[in-house]
Short mmCIF file of C-alpha atoms in Angstrom, two decimals:
data_model
loop_
_atom_site.label_atom_id
_atom_site.label_comp_id
_atom_site.label_asym_id
_atom_site.label_seq_id
_atom_site.Cartn_x
_atom_site.Cartn_y
_atom_site.Cartn_z
CA MET H 1 115.46 137.15 38.75
CA ALA H 2 113.30 133.52 38.16
CA ILE H 3 112.09 133.87 41.82
CA PHE H 4 111.04 137.54 41.01
CA ASP H 5 109.12 136.30 38.07
CA LEU H 6 107.63 133.49 40.03
CA ALA H 7 106.61 136.15 42.66
CA LEU H 8 104.92 138.33 40.05
CA ALA H 9 102.83 135.27 38.67
CA ILE H 10 101.98 134.19 42.15
CA SER H 11 100.96 137.77 42.97
CA ASP H 12 98.47 137.76 40.32
CA VAL H 13 97.14 134.49 41.76
CA ILE H 14 97.07 135.62 45.18
CA GLN H 15 95.42 138.91 44.34
CA ILE H 16 92.36 137.07 43.09
CA GLN H 17 92.36 133.97 45.53
CA ARG H 18 94.63 135.38 48.33
CA SER H 19 95.96 132.06 48.98
CA TRP H 20 99.30 130.25 48.92
CA ASP H 21 98.38 126.75 49.33
CA LEU H 22 101.24 125.35 47.86
CA GLY H 23 102.92 123.71 51.09
CA THR H 24 106.05 124.99 49.89
CA CYS H 25 108.58 127.61 51.02
CA VAL H 26 107.46 131.06 50.50
CA PRO H 27 110.41 133.25 48.94
CA SER H 28 111.05 136.46 50.88
CA THR H 29 110.40 138.29 47.72
CA VAL H 30 106.78 137.41 48.07
CA LEU H 31 105.77 137.61 51.81
CA GLY H 32 108.82 139.22 53.20
CA THR H 33 108.91 142.89 54.50
CA HIS H 34 109.76 144.23 50.91
CA GLY H 35 107.66 141.26 49.10
CA ILE H 36 105.61 141.72 46.39
CA ILE H 37 102.42 140.72 48.13
CA SER H 38 103.18 142.66 51.04
CA LEU H 39 103.80 145.92 48.96
CA ASN H 40 101.14 145.78 46.36
CA HIS H 41 98.33 144.00 47.89
CA SER H 42 98.39 145.16 51.51
CA GLN H 43 94.58 145.80 51.42
CA ILE H 44 93.40 142.13 51.03
CA ARG H 45 90.76 140.91 53.83
CA SER H 46 91.66 137.23 53.33
CA LEU H 47 94.98 135.61 53.70
CA ASN H 48 95.47 131.75 53.43
CA LEU H 49 98.96 130.36 54.08
CA THR H 50 99.90 126.75 53.93
CA THR H 51 103.72 126.89 54.10
CA ASP H 52 106.58 124.11 54.73
CA PRO H 53 107.19 124.07 58.35
CA PHE H 54 110.76 122.82 57.36
CA CYS H 55 112.09 125.46 54.96
CA HIS H 56 115.46 126.84 55.95
CA PRO H 57 115.09 130.19 57.90
CA SER H 58 117.21 132.20 56.05
CA GLU H 59 115.19 131.24 52.49
CA CYS H 60 111.91 132.77 53.16
CA ASP H 61 111.39 135.59 55.65
CA ILE H 62 107.71 136.30 56.23
CA ASP H 63 106.36 139.64 57.42
CA LEU H 64 102.88 140.16 57.59
CA SER H 65 102.94 143.43 59.42
CA ALA H 66 101.39 145.69 56.30
CA PHE H 67 98.12 143.56 56.45
CA ARG H 68 96.06 145.60 58.43
CA GLN H 69 92.33 144.69 56.64
CA LEU H 70 92.44 141.06 57.24
CA ARG H 71 88.94 139.47 57.83
CA THR H 72 90.54 135.84 57.39
CA LEU H 73 93.78 134.75 58.45
CA SER H 74 94.77 131.11 57.78
CA TRP H 75 98.23 129.83 58.43
CA LYS H 76 99.15 126.21 58.34
CA GLY H 77 102.87 125.18 59.19
CA PRO H 78 104.38 128.28 60.41
CA ARG H 79 108.19 127.75 61.46
CA ALA H 80 109.11 128.75 65.06
CA GLU H 81 110.59 131.70 63.13
CA ASP H 82 107.32 132.78 61.55
CA LEU H 83 105.76 133.01 65.19
CA ASP H 84 106.31 136.66 65.80
CA ALA H 85 105.31 137.04 61.84
CA LEU H 86 101.83 135.38 63.21
CA SER H 87 101.61 137.31 66.19
CA VAL H 88 102.15 140.73 64.53
CA ALA H 89 99.44 139.56 61.84
CA ILE H 90 97.02 138.56 64.61
CA LEU H 91 97.52 141.75 66.71
CA GLY H 92 97.27 144.07 63.84
CA ASN H 93 94.00 142.79 62.91
CA SER H 94 92.62 142.07 66.45
CA ALA H 95 89.45 144.37 66.10
CA HIS H 96 88.12 142.83 62.77
CA LEU H 97 89.54 139.45 62.36
CA ARG H 98 86.31 137.07 61.86
CA LYS H 99 87.97 133.65 60.93
CA LEU H 100 91.32 132.84 62.51
CA GLU H 101 92.56 129.37 61.45
CA LEU H 102 96.15 128.11 62.59
CA ASP H 103 97.68 124.84 62.22
CA LEU H 104 100.93 124.52 63.56
CA VAL H 105 101.78 120.89 62.72
CA SER H 106 103.76 119.53 65.31
CA TRP H 107 103.51 121.59 68.51
CA PRO H 108 106.38 119.36 70.33
CA GLN H 109 108.60 119.89 67.20
CA LEU H 110 107.99 123.81 67.56
CA LEU H 111 108.65 123.74 71.32
CA TYR H 112 111.81 122.14 70.64
CA ASP H 113 112.90 124.67 67.81
CA LEU H 114 112.08 127.20 70.25
CA GLY H 115 114.31 126.02 72.71
CA ILE H 116 111.48 125.21 75.36
CA SER H 117 111.38 122.10 77.05
CA GLY H 118 107.99 120.31 76.91
CA ASP H 119 108.62 117.40 78.78
CA GLU H 120 105.87 116.20 80.57
CA GLU H 121 107.50 115.78 83.97
CA ASP H 122 108.57 119.27 83.88
CA GLU H 123 104.91 120.34 83.02
CA GLU H 124 103.69 118.64 86.04
CA ASP H 125 106.16 120.53 88.32
CA GLU H 126 104.50 123.99 89.16
CA GLU H 127 107.87 125.68 89.24
CA ASP H 128 108.94 124.52 86.27
CA GLU H 129 109.36 128.13 84.00
CA ASP H 130 109.23 126.10 80.64
CA GLY H 131 106.28 124.12 81.36
CA ARG H 132 104.30 127.22 82.30
CA ILE H 133 105.75 128.95 78.81
CA ALA H 134 104.89 126.04 76.86
CA ASP H 135 100.89 125.99 78.30
CA ASN H 136 100.61 129.51 77.54
CA TYR H 137 102.48 130.09 74.67
CA PHE H 138 99.52 130.79 72.52
CA THR H 139 97.67 133.40 74.69
CA ARG H 140 100.95 135.13 76.52
CA THR H 141 103.58 135.29 73.46
CA ILE H 142 101.59 135.05 70.52
CA LEU H 143 98.22 136.93 71.56
CA CYS H 144 100.51 138.79 74.29
CA LEU H 145 97.50 138.49 76.54
CA ASP H 146 97.90 140.36 79.79
CA LYS H 147 95.99 142.12 82.41
CA CYS H 148 96.21 145.22 80.29
CA SER H 149 95.01 143.71 77.04
CA PRO H 150 91.75 144.80 75.72
CA GLN H 151 88.94 141.89 76.63
CA PRO H 152 88.23 140.19 74.26
CA LEU H 153 91.56 140.76 72.24
CA LEU H 154 89.32 139.49 69.29
CA PRO H 155 86.04 140.68 69.76
CA ALA H 156 85.07 140.08 66.06
CA ILE H 157 85.97 136.24 65.96
CA ARG H 158 83.12 133.84 64.73
CA VAL H 159 85.33 131.28 63.51
CA LEU H 160 88.14 129.73 65.42
CA SER H 161 90.15 126.77 63.98
CA LEU H 162 93.34 125.60 66.06
CA SER H 163 95.25 122.52 65.36
CA GLN H 164 98.50 121.72 67.33
CA VAL H 165 98.04 124.84 69.34
CA PRO H 166 98.43 125.02 73.18
CA VAL H 167 95.54 126.19 74.60
CA SER H 168 94.60 127.26 78.27
CA ALA H 169 91.55 128.69 80.49
CA SER H 170 92.98 132.30 79.78
CA MET H 171 91.90 131.82 76.10
CA VAL H 172 88.25 133.18 77.26
CA PHE H 173 89.91 136.03 77.51
CA ALA H 174 90.68 136.34 73.97
CA VAL H 175 87.68 135.63 72.23
CA ASP H 176 83.87 136.91 72.58
CA PHE H 177 83.25 133.27 73.50
CA PRO H 178 79.47 133.75 73.23
CA ALA H 179 79.90 135.17 69.55
CA ILE H 180 81.86 132.40 68.38
CA GLU H 181 79.80 130.25 65.76
CA SER H 182 82.65 127.67 64.66
CA PHE H 183 84.96 126.02 67.07
CA THR H 184 87.87 123.68 66.09
CA LEU H 185 90.51 122.43 68.58
CA ARG H 186 92.41 119.61 66.87
CA ARG H 187 95.26 118.11 69.12
CA CYS H 188 95.40 121.01 71.21
CA PRO H 189 96.97 120.76 74.78
CA GLY H 190 95.06 122.06 77.20
CA TRP H 191 91.57 121.96 75.20
CA ASP H 192 89.84 120.37 78.06
CA GLU H 193 91.00 123.06 80.42
CA LEU H 194 89.66 125.59 78.10
CA LEU H 195 86.34 123.85 77.88
CA GLU H 196 86.15 123.42 81.56
CA HIS H 197 86.56 127.37 81.88
CA VAL H 198 84.01 128.13 79.42
CA LEU H 199 81.59 126.02 81.80
CA HIS H 200 82.77 127.28 85.11
CA LEU H 201 82.36 130.93 83.89
CA GLY H 202 78.95 129.87 82.65
CA LEU H 203 79.71 131.58 79.36
CA SER H 204 76.46 131.31 76.86
CA ILE H 205 77.57 129.02 74.14
CA LYS H 206 76.19 129.33 70.63
CA LEU H 207 77.91 127.35 68.48
CA SER H 208 76.62 125.79 65.24
CA ILE H 209 79.85 123.86 64.39
CA LEU H 210 82.39 122.01 67.00
CA GLU H 211 85.06 119.62 66.14
CA ILE H 212 87.35 118.21 68.94
CA GLN H 213 90.26 116.10 68.61
CA GLU H 214 92.33 114.74 71.19
CA THR H 215 95.89 113.83 70.88
CA ASP H 216 96.67 110.19 70.36
CA ASP H 217 98.96 109.97 73.42
CA VAL H 218 96.74 110.80 76.12
CA THR H 219 95.27 108.46 78.68
CA HIS H 220 91.91 107.57 77.58
CA GLY H 221 88.96 108.66 79.50
CA GLU H 222 90.57 111.44 81.21
CA ALA H 223 88.62 113.93 79.25
CA ASP H 224 85.40 112.37 77.82
CA HIS H 225 83.52 113.96 81.22
CA THR H 226 84.56 117.34 80.00
CA LEU H 227 83.40 116.78 76.62
CA ALA H 228 79.89 115.39 77.99
CA GLN H 229 79.47 118.41 80.22
CA PHE H 230 80.29 120.95 77.33
CA LEU H 231 77.94 119.20 75.03
CA SER H 232 75.11 119.04 77.86
CA ALA H 233 75.47 122.88 78.08
CA PHE H 234 74.25 124.23 75.14
CA GLU H 235 71.84 123.29 72.21
CA GLY H 236 71.69 123.82 68.50
CA LEU H 237 74.60 122.37 67.09
CA GLN H 238 74.52 121.56 63.40
CA GLU H 239 77.70 119.98 62.97
CA LEU H 240 79.83 117.98 65.24
CA PHE H 241 82.94 116.27 64.74
CA ILE H 242 84.88 114.21 67.35
CA SER H 243 88.07 112.23 67.47
CA HIS H 244 89.04 110.91 70.76
CA GLN H 245 90.73 108.06 72.84
CA GLY H 246 88.66 104.61 73.08
CA PRO H 247 87.31 102.63 74.41
CA SER H 248 84.72 105.14 75.16
CA HIS H 249 81.10 104.52 76.00
CA THR H 250 79.91 105.33 72.55
CA LEU H 251 76.25 105.38 73.12
CA ALA H 252 76.56 107.50 76.47
CA LEU H 253 77.81 110.35 74.68
CA TRP H 254 75.49 109.99 71.67
CA GLU H 255 72.71 110.00 74.18
CA LEU H 256 73.58 113.83 75.06
CA PHE H 257 72.28 114.53 71.45
CA ARG H 258 68.38 114.17 72.21
CA GLY H 259 66.51 117.02 72.24
CA ARG H 260 69.69 119.19 72.90
CA HIS H 261 71.20 118.79 69.54
CA SER H 262 68.25 117.44 67.47
CA THR H 263 69.49 120.14 64.91
CA LEU H 264 72.66 118.08 64.38
CA ARG H 265 72.94 117.63 60.38
CA ARG H 266 76.68 116.54 60.00
CA PHE H 267 78.34 114.16 62.28
CA VAL H 268 81.85 112.20 62.59
CA TYR H 269 82.84 109.95 65.40
CA HIS H 270 86.04 108.35 65.32
CA GLN H 271 87.94 106.62 68.20
CA ARG H 272 91.56 105.79 68.48
CA THR H 273 93.49 103.73 70.76
CA ILE H 274 97.04 102.40 71.50
CA ASP H 275 98.29 98.95 69.92
CA MET H 276 98.93 97.14 72.98
CA GLU H 277 99.28 93.58 71.12
CA GLU H 278 102.95 92.93 72.36
CA ASP H 279 103.84 90.72 69.21
CA SER H 280 102.33 93.41 66.69
CA PRO H 281 105.03 95.04 64.67
CA TYR H 282 103.01 98.39 65.78
CA PHE H 283 103.24 98.03 69.16
CA GLU H 284 102.59 101.02 71.12
CA GLU H 285 101.34 102.86 68.27
CA ALA H 286 98.10 104.65 67.80
CA ARG H 287 95.26 102.97 65.35
CA ASP H 288 91.83 103.38 64.81
CA LEU H 289 89.15 101.47 67.16
CA PRO H 290 87.19 99.72 64.56
CA ASP H 291 83.72 98.80 66.73
CA LEU H 292 82.92 101.91 68.23
CA SER H 293 83.77 99.94 71.40
CA LEU H 294 80.57 99.20 71.93
CA ILE H 295 79.17 97.73 75.10
CA GLU H 296 77.19 94.42 75.60
CA GLU H 297 74.04 96.33 76.33
CA ASP H 298 74.60 98.68 73.42
CA LYS H 299 75.01 96.14 71.03
CA HIS H 300 71.89 94.45 72.11
CA LEU H 301 69.97 97.65 71.44
CA LEU H 302 71.17 98.30 68.20
CA ARG H 303 70.80 94.67 67.08
CA GLU H 304 67.46 94.28 68.50
CA ASN H 305 65.76 97.61 68.34
CA PRO H 306 67.70 99.85 66.16
CA ALA H 307 65.05 102.38 66.23
CA GLN H 308 66.17 103.17 69.92
CA SER H 309 69.47 104.07 68.62
CA PRO H 310 70.22 107.90 70.07
CA LEU H 311 71.00 109.02 66.22
CA ALA H 312 67.42 107.41 65.06
CA GLU H 313 65.50 110.46 66.22
CA LEU H 314 68.07 113.14 64.50
CA HIS H 315 67.80 114.17 60.92
CA ILE H 316 71.41 113.50 60.13
CA GLU H 317 72.50 114.48 56.30
CA CYS H 318 76.13 113.34 56.48
CA LEU H 319 77.68 110.82 58.97
CA GLY H 320 81.12 109.52 59.12
CA LEU H 321 82.06 106.95 61.45
CA ALA H 322 85.32 105.00 62.09
CA CYS H 323 84.00 101.48 62.08
CA VAL H 324 83.74 98.53 59.83
CA PRO H 325 81.20 98.12 57.21
CA GLU H 326 79.52 95.25 59.52
CA LEU H 327 78.48 97.68 61.93
CA TRP H 328 76.62 99.70 59.64
CA VAL H 329 74.18 97.03 58.85
CA ARG H 330 74.09 93.55 59.59
CA ALA H 331 74.95 90.95 57.57
CA ARG H 332 72.44 88.42 56.63
CA ASN H 333 71.92 85.42 54.42
CA ASP H 334 68.16 87.16 52.99
CA ASP H 335 68.27 90.92 52.26
CA ASP H 336 64.68 91.17 53.14
CA LYS H 337 65.43 90.07 56.82
CA VAL H 338 67.34 93.15 57.09
CA VAL H 339 64.32 95.23 57.25
CA HIS H 340 61.97 93.27 59.45
CA MET S 1 81.11 86.56 66.06
CA ILE S 2 84.15 87.86 64.40
CA ARG S 3 87.47 88.79 66.12
CA SER S 4 89.55 91.89 65.25
CA CYS S 5 93.51 91.84 65.66
CA THR S 6 93.17 93.20 69.19
CA ASN S 7 91.18 90.56 70.29
CA ARG S 8 87.95 92.43 70.36
CA ILE S 9 84.68 90.81 69.25
CA ILE S 10 83.32 92.86 66.33
CA PRO S 11 79.72 93.29 67.02
CA GLN S 12 77.43 92.83 64.24
CA VAL S 13 74.61 95.68 64.63
CA ASP S 14 72.61 97.96 62.58
CA LEU S 15 73.32 101.49 62.54
CA LEU S 16 72.06 102.46 59.48
CA LEU S 17 68.54 101.08 59.80
CA PRO S 18 66.85 103.95 61.51
CA PHE S 19 67.99 106.06 58.72
CA ARG S 20 65.82 104.36 55.70
CA SER S 21 62.97 107.08 55.83
CA LYS S 22 65.56 110.08 56.85
CA ARG S 23 67.35 112.32 54.85
CA LEU S 24 70.70 110.71 54.97
CA GLU S 25 73.12 111.64 51.78
CA MET S 26 76.44 110.68 52.48
CA ILE S 27 78.11 108.44 55.04
CA HIS S 28 81.91 108.13 55.31
CA ILE S 29 83.74 104.59 56.56
CA ARG S 30 86.44 106.07 58.23
CA GLN S 31 89.83 104.33 58.16
CA THR S 32 93.02 106.33 58.86
CA ALA S 33 95.79 105.83 56.10
CA SER S 34 98.34 104.22 58.33
CA ASP S 35 95.87 102.20 59.81
CA ARG S 36 95.18 100.63 56.40
CA ASN S 37 98.49 100.08 55.62
CA HIS S 38 99.81 98.62 58.85
CA TYR S 39 96.33 96.35 59.49
CA GLY S 40 94.79 96.19 55.95
CA SER S 41 91.79 97.65 54.30
CA TRP S 42 88.11 97.38 55.43
CA ALA S 43 87.07 98.17 51.78
CA VAL S 44 89.22 96.34 49.17
CA HIS S 45 91.00 93.16 49.12
CA ASP S 46 94.54 92.99 48.36
CA LYS S 47 95.39 91.89 44.62
CA LEU S 48 97.30 89.10 45.68
CA PHE S 49 94.36 87.50 47.73
CA ARG S 50 91.63 88.47 45.11
CA ALA S 51 88.59 86.67 45.65
CA THR S 52 86.55 84.64 43.26
CA THR S 53 84.65 87.59 41.88
CA ALA S 54 81.12 88.27 41.30
CA THR S 55 79.76 91.64 40.23
CA GLY S 56 77.31 93.23 42.67
CA THR S 57 73.89 92.20 41.22
CA ALA S 58 70.38 93.32 42.01
CA ASP S 59 69.54 90.33 43.56
CA GLY S 60 72.26 89.88 45.93
CA THR S 61 73.00 86.42 45.33
CA HIS S 62 76.79 87.20 45.56
CA SER S 63 76.53 87.46 49.28
CA SER S 64 74.84 84.34 49.99
CA SER S 65 77.83 82.28 51.33
CA TRP S 66 79.35 85.63 53.11
CA THR S 67 80.81 84.22 56.29
CA GLY S 68 82.49 87.43 57.99
CA SER S 69 85.17 89.53 58.35
CA ASP S 70 88.94 89.28 58.12
CA LEU S 71 89.09 92.65 59.83
CA GLY S 72 92.88 93.60 61.09
CA ARG S 73 94.26 90.61 59.92
CA VAL S 74 97.96 91.33 58.34
CA PRO S 75 98.00 90.83 54.42
CA ARG S 76 99.79 87.52 54.94
CA GLU S 77 96.99 86.13 57.18
CA ARG S 78 93.96 86.96 54.59
CA ALA S 79 94.37 84.36 52.13
CA ASP S 80 91.28 82.52 53.48
CA ALA S 81 89.46 85.73 52.13
CA ALA S 82 90.05 84.54 48.45
CA SER S 83 87.29 81.94 49.26
CA GLU S 84 84.73 84.62 50.00
CA PRO S 85 82.52 85.84 47.27
CA ALA S 86 82.97 89.61 46.60
CA CYS S 87 82.43 92.35 44.08
CA THR S 88 84.36 93.72 41.44
CA ASP S 89 84.68 96.84 39.41
CA SER S 90 87.21 99.08 37.90
CA HIS S 91 89.66 100.60 40.09
CA PRO S 92 88.83 104.42 40.61
CA CYS S 93 92.25 105.50 39.82
CA SER S 94 93.73 103.00 36.82
CA GLY S 95 91.03 101.48 35.51
CA GLN S 96 92.44 97.97 36.96
CA GLU S 97 89.87 95.47 38.58
CA VAL S 98 89.51 96.01 42.27
CA THR S 99 87.83 93.57 44.68
CA LEU S 100 85.56 95.11 47.50
CA ARG S 101 85.37 93.40 50.64
CA PRO S 102 82.18 91.51 50.90
CA ASP S 103 81.18 93.49 54.07
CA LEU S 104 81.20 96.64 52.18
CA CYS S 105 79.68 94.91 49.14
CA ARG S 106 76.65 93.91 51.52
CA LEU S 107 76.43 97.37 52.55
CA ALA S 108 76.46 99.30 49.38
CA GLU S 109 73.76 96.87 48.10
CA TRP S 110 71.69 96.98 50.87
CA ALA S 111 72.00 100.60 51.37
CA PHE S 112 71.31 101.40 47.59
CA GLY S 113 68.81 98.79 47.14
CA PRO S 114 64.89 99.13 47.43
CA ARG S 115 64.87 98.37 50.99
CA GLY S 116 67.83 100.39 51.93
CA VAL S 117 68.37 104.41 52.82
CA ALA S 118 66.29 105.85 49.97
CA SER S 119 68.01 109.34 50.31
CA LEU S 120 71.44 108.09 50.34
CA GLN S 121 73.94 109.38 47.39
CA ILE S 122 77.27 108.69 48.51
CA ILE S 123 79.33 105.89 50.64
CA ALA S 124 82.98 107.16 50.95
CA TYR S 125 85.55 105.01 52.36
CA GLY S 126 89.26 105.95 53.39
CA ASP S 127 91.10 108.71 54.71
CA PHE S 128 90.24 112.24 53.13
CA ALA S 129 92.12 114.09 55.43
CA TYR S 130 94.08 117.26 53.81
CA GLY S 131 92.09 117.01 50.52
CA GLY S 132 92.78 113.05 50.35
CA ARG S 133 96.62 113.69 49.54
CA GLY S 134 95.82 111.76 46.05
CA ASP S 135 95.39 108.60 48.14
CA SER S 136 94.48 105.83 45.47
CA GLN S 137 92.73 103.60 48.16
CA ASN S 138 89.92 106.03 48.82
CA LEU S 139 86.56 105.01 47.39
CA CYS S 140 83.49 106.67 46.75
CA LEU S 141 80.28 104.71 45.78
CA CYS S 142 77.33 105.68 44.41
CA LYS S 143 74.01 104.03 42.99
CA GLY S 144 74.26 102.30 40.07
CA THR S 145 73.39 103.80 36.58
CA ASP S 146 73.13 100.42 34.88
CA GLU S 147 70.25 98.39 35.06
CA GLY S 148 70.98 95.23 37.57
CA LYS S 149 73.59 97.12 39.37
CA ARG S 150 72.54 98.55 42.70
CA PHE S 151 75.89 100.79 43.03
CA GLN S 152 79.10 101.62 41.19
CA LEU S 153 82.42 103.06 42.04
CA ILE S 154 83.15 106.86 41.22
CA ALA S 155 86.03 107.26 39.37
CA VAL S 156 88.60 109.94 40.47
CA SER S 157 88.87 111.17 37.06
CA ASP S 158 85.05 111.81 37.40
CA PRO S 159 83.85 115.12 37.91
CA ALA S 160 81.68 113.90 40.63
CA TRP S 161 84.43 112.57 42.89
CA LYS S 162 85.45 116.29 42.97
CA ASP S 163 81.90 117.20 43.60
CA VAL S 164 81.60 114.74 46.63
CA GLN S 165 85.16 116.21 47.95
CA HIS S 166 83.62 119.85 47.77
CA LYS S 167 80.20 119.27 48.97
CA TYR S 168 81.42 116.97 51.69
CA ARG S 169 84.68 118.32 52.54
CA ASN S 170 84.23 119.20 56.19
CA VAL S 171 82.99 115.59 57.16
CA LEU S 172 85.42 113.92 55.06
CA GLU S 173 88.57 116.02 56.47
CA ALA S 174 87.37 116.41 59.99
CA CYS S 175 89.63 115.15 62.69
CA PRO S 176 92.59 114.15 60.54
CA ALA S 177 94.64 111.50 62.37
CA GLU S 178 97.94 112.59 60.66
CA PRO S 179 99.77 115.64 60.77
CA LEU S 180 99.48 118.12 57.49
CA PHE S 181 103.45 117.67 57.23
CA GLU S 182 105.51 114.53 58.29
CA GLU S 183 109.17 115.69 59.29
CA PRO S 184 111.46 114.88 56.66
CA SER S 185 113.55 111.78 57.36
#
């Protein structure tokens, strides 16, 4: 009874806000097959869920099959048991879904929960079935993409944000890539393969917003070339957020913005690395790289002729950099010297 | 030259200089929360090793003996930082005194000063992933409203803090280094 009352109260909230961003378990009485939202508010156009991925399966069944008018679907934290419901929600709204945001929180953990081996050694073996299933889980099992699927499967998508979701080259058949305005890939295995395939097919790219975040455990530098090629293949970005493995040649990447992305207004750049100090208590753990890994030539340029910085000709309004304060402006004993 | 814990020389360069006559509104000094816990904050001195304090003043006198950074040293090795002059202000959460590291202090004084970045409204520091998760070590600095003070901390309880988080949300929350949920231990 108490849960039912809670569900009623939450129902009112959701009717207005259409979101469950509590990060808790969702009782079956709310979003189960006979849940109050499913029964009474199935016409909502926007559904935002942040649910606890560690909830016990039997406590909170989620069934989104009633929702057939969704333009926005955001789900952060689905459990392995929820992936069928996720699939049904996406496919049930495939024709008109404009924004899809998924955060699977930990793909390796989900693979484990699904009983699929995600070992790297297995993935390298072409014959390994589990590896193939893991790599293509999103496209084949969640989106059910096959040769008979309509192409694109999700023609109305304009905003696509995926976190910890394995992506592959076949993703290009799931969406109308030239129509996408905002594209976010956070820690998505296979992201570089997907971008390479977009380039390979020569698809038109009209992104205004791009966010790419590598996982911490990849070998640094592997995907830098792909990222650079992708950024070179189009123009007109307004917002760009990058976090990747360092050390990486920062200014070489920033140089790509000249002319091509002079429209850039919001820019975030973050390099991560692995602590390789053997006597560090955090040996082999990921950490920030605080100096932008600037090479000597670039330090000289930024010190002696900062107006030649690749960012100097842009009109950036918001700038986020993972670097210590002394890189933003040089320390001098006399304030006035800074400006001469 | 300054050496970090990974034995990388920290260069001193002038990334912000080209923005003096542009339209830069906000900068975010990103430091992942776990990095701050492991290696120390780039922005704030630990309480135990608080510097001889001096409020950031318009004439910048506090920074005249600035010597460098103690980036990345573990806290027990940061006692030497106590000899560096720094700025103090009210702690954005508790109202307790907080000591900004000289590097951040100098950056804020210059950027919000008459020869700095005229368009700059906000310097944010820290890890704002997933709404900041109530992280009390994040900071927001804005132009000073009191005469003689070039900048001031925005308190978490100040509506201006929420305004900053809302207005610049996708910049502050981009590329979160840590997952939305940690597995229960």
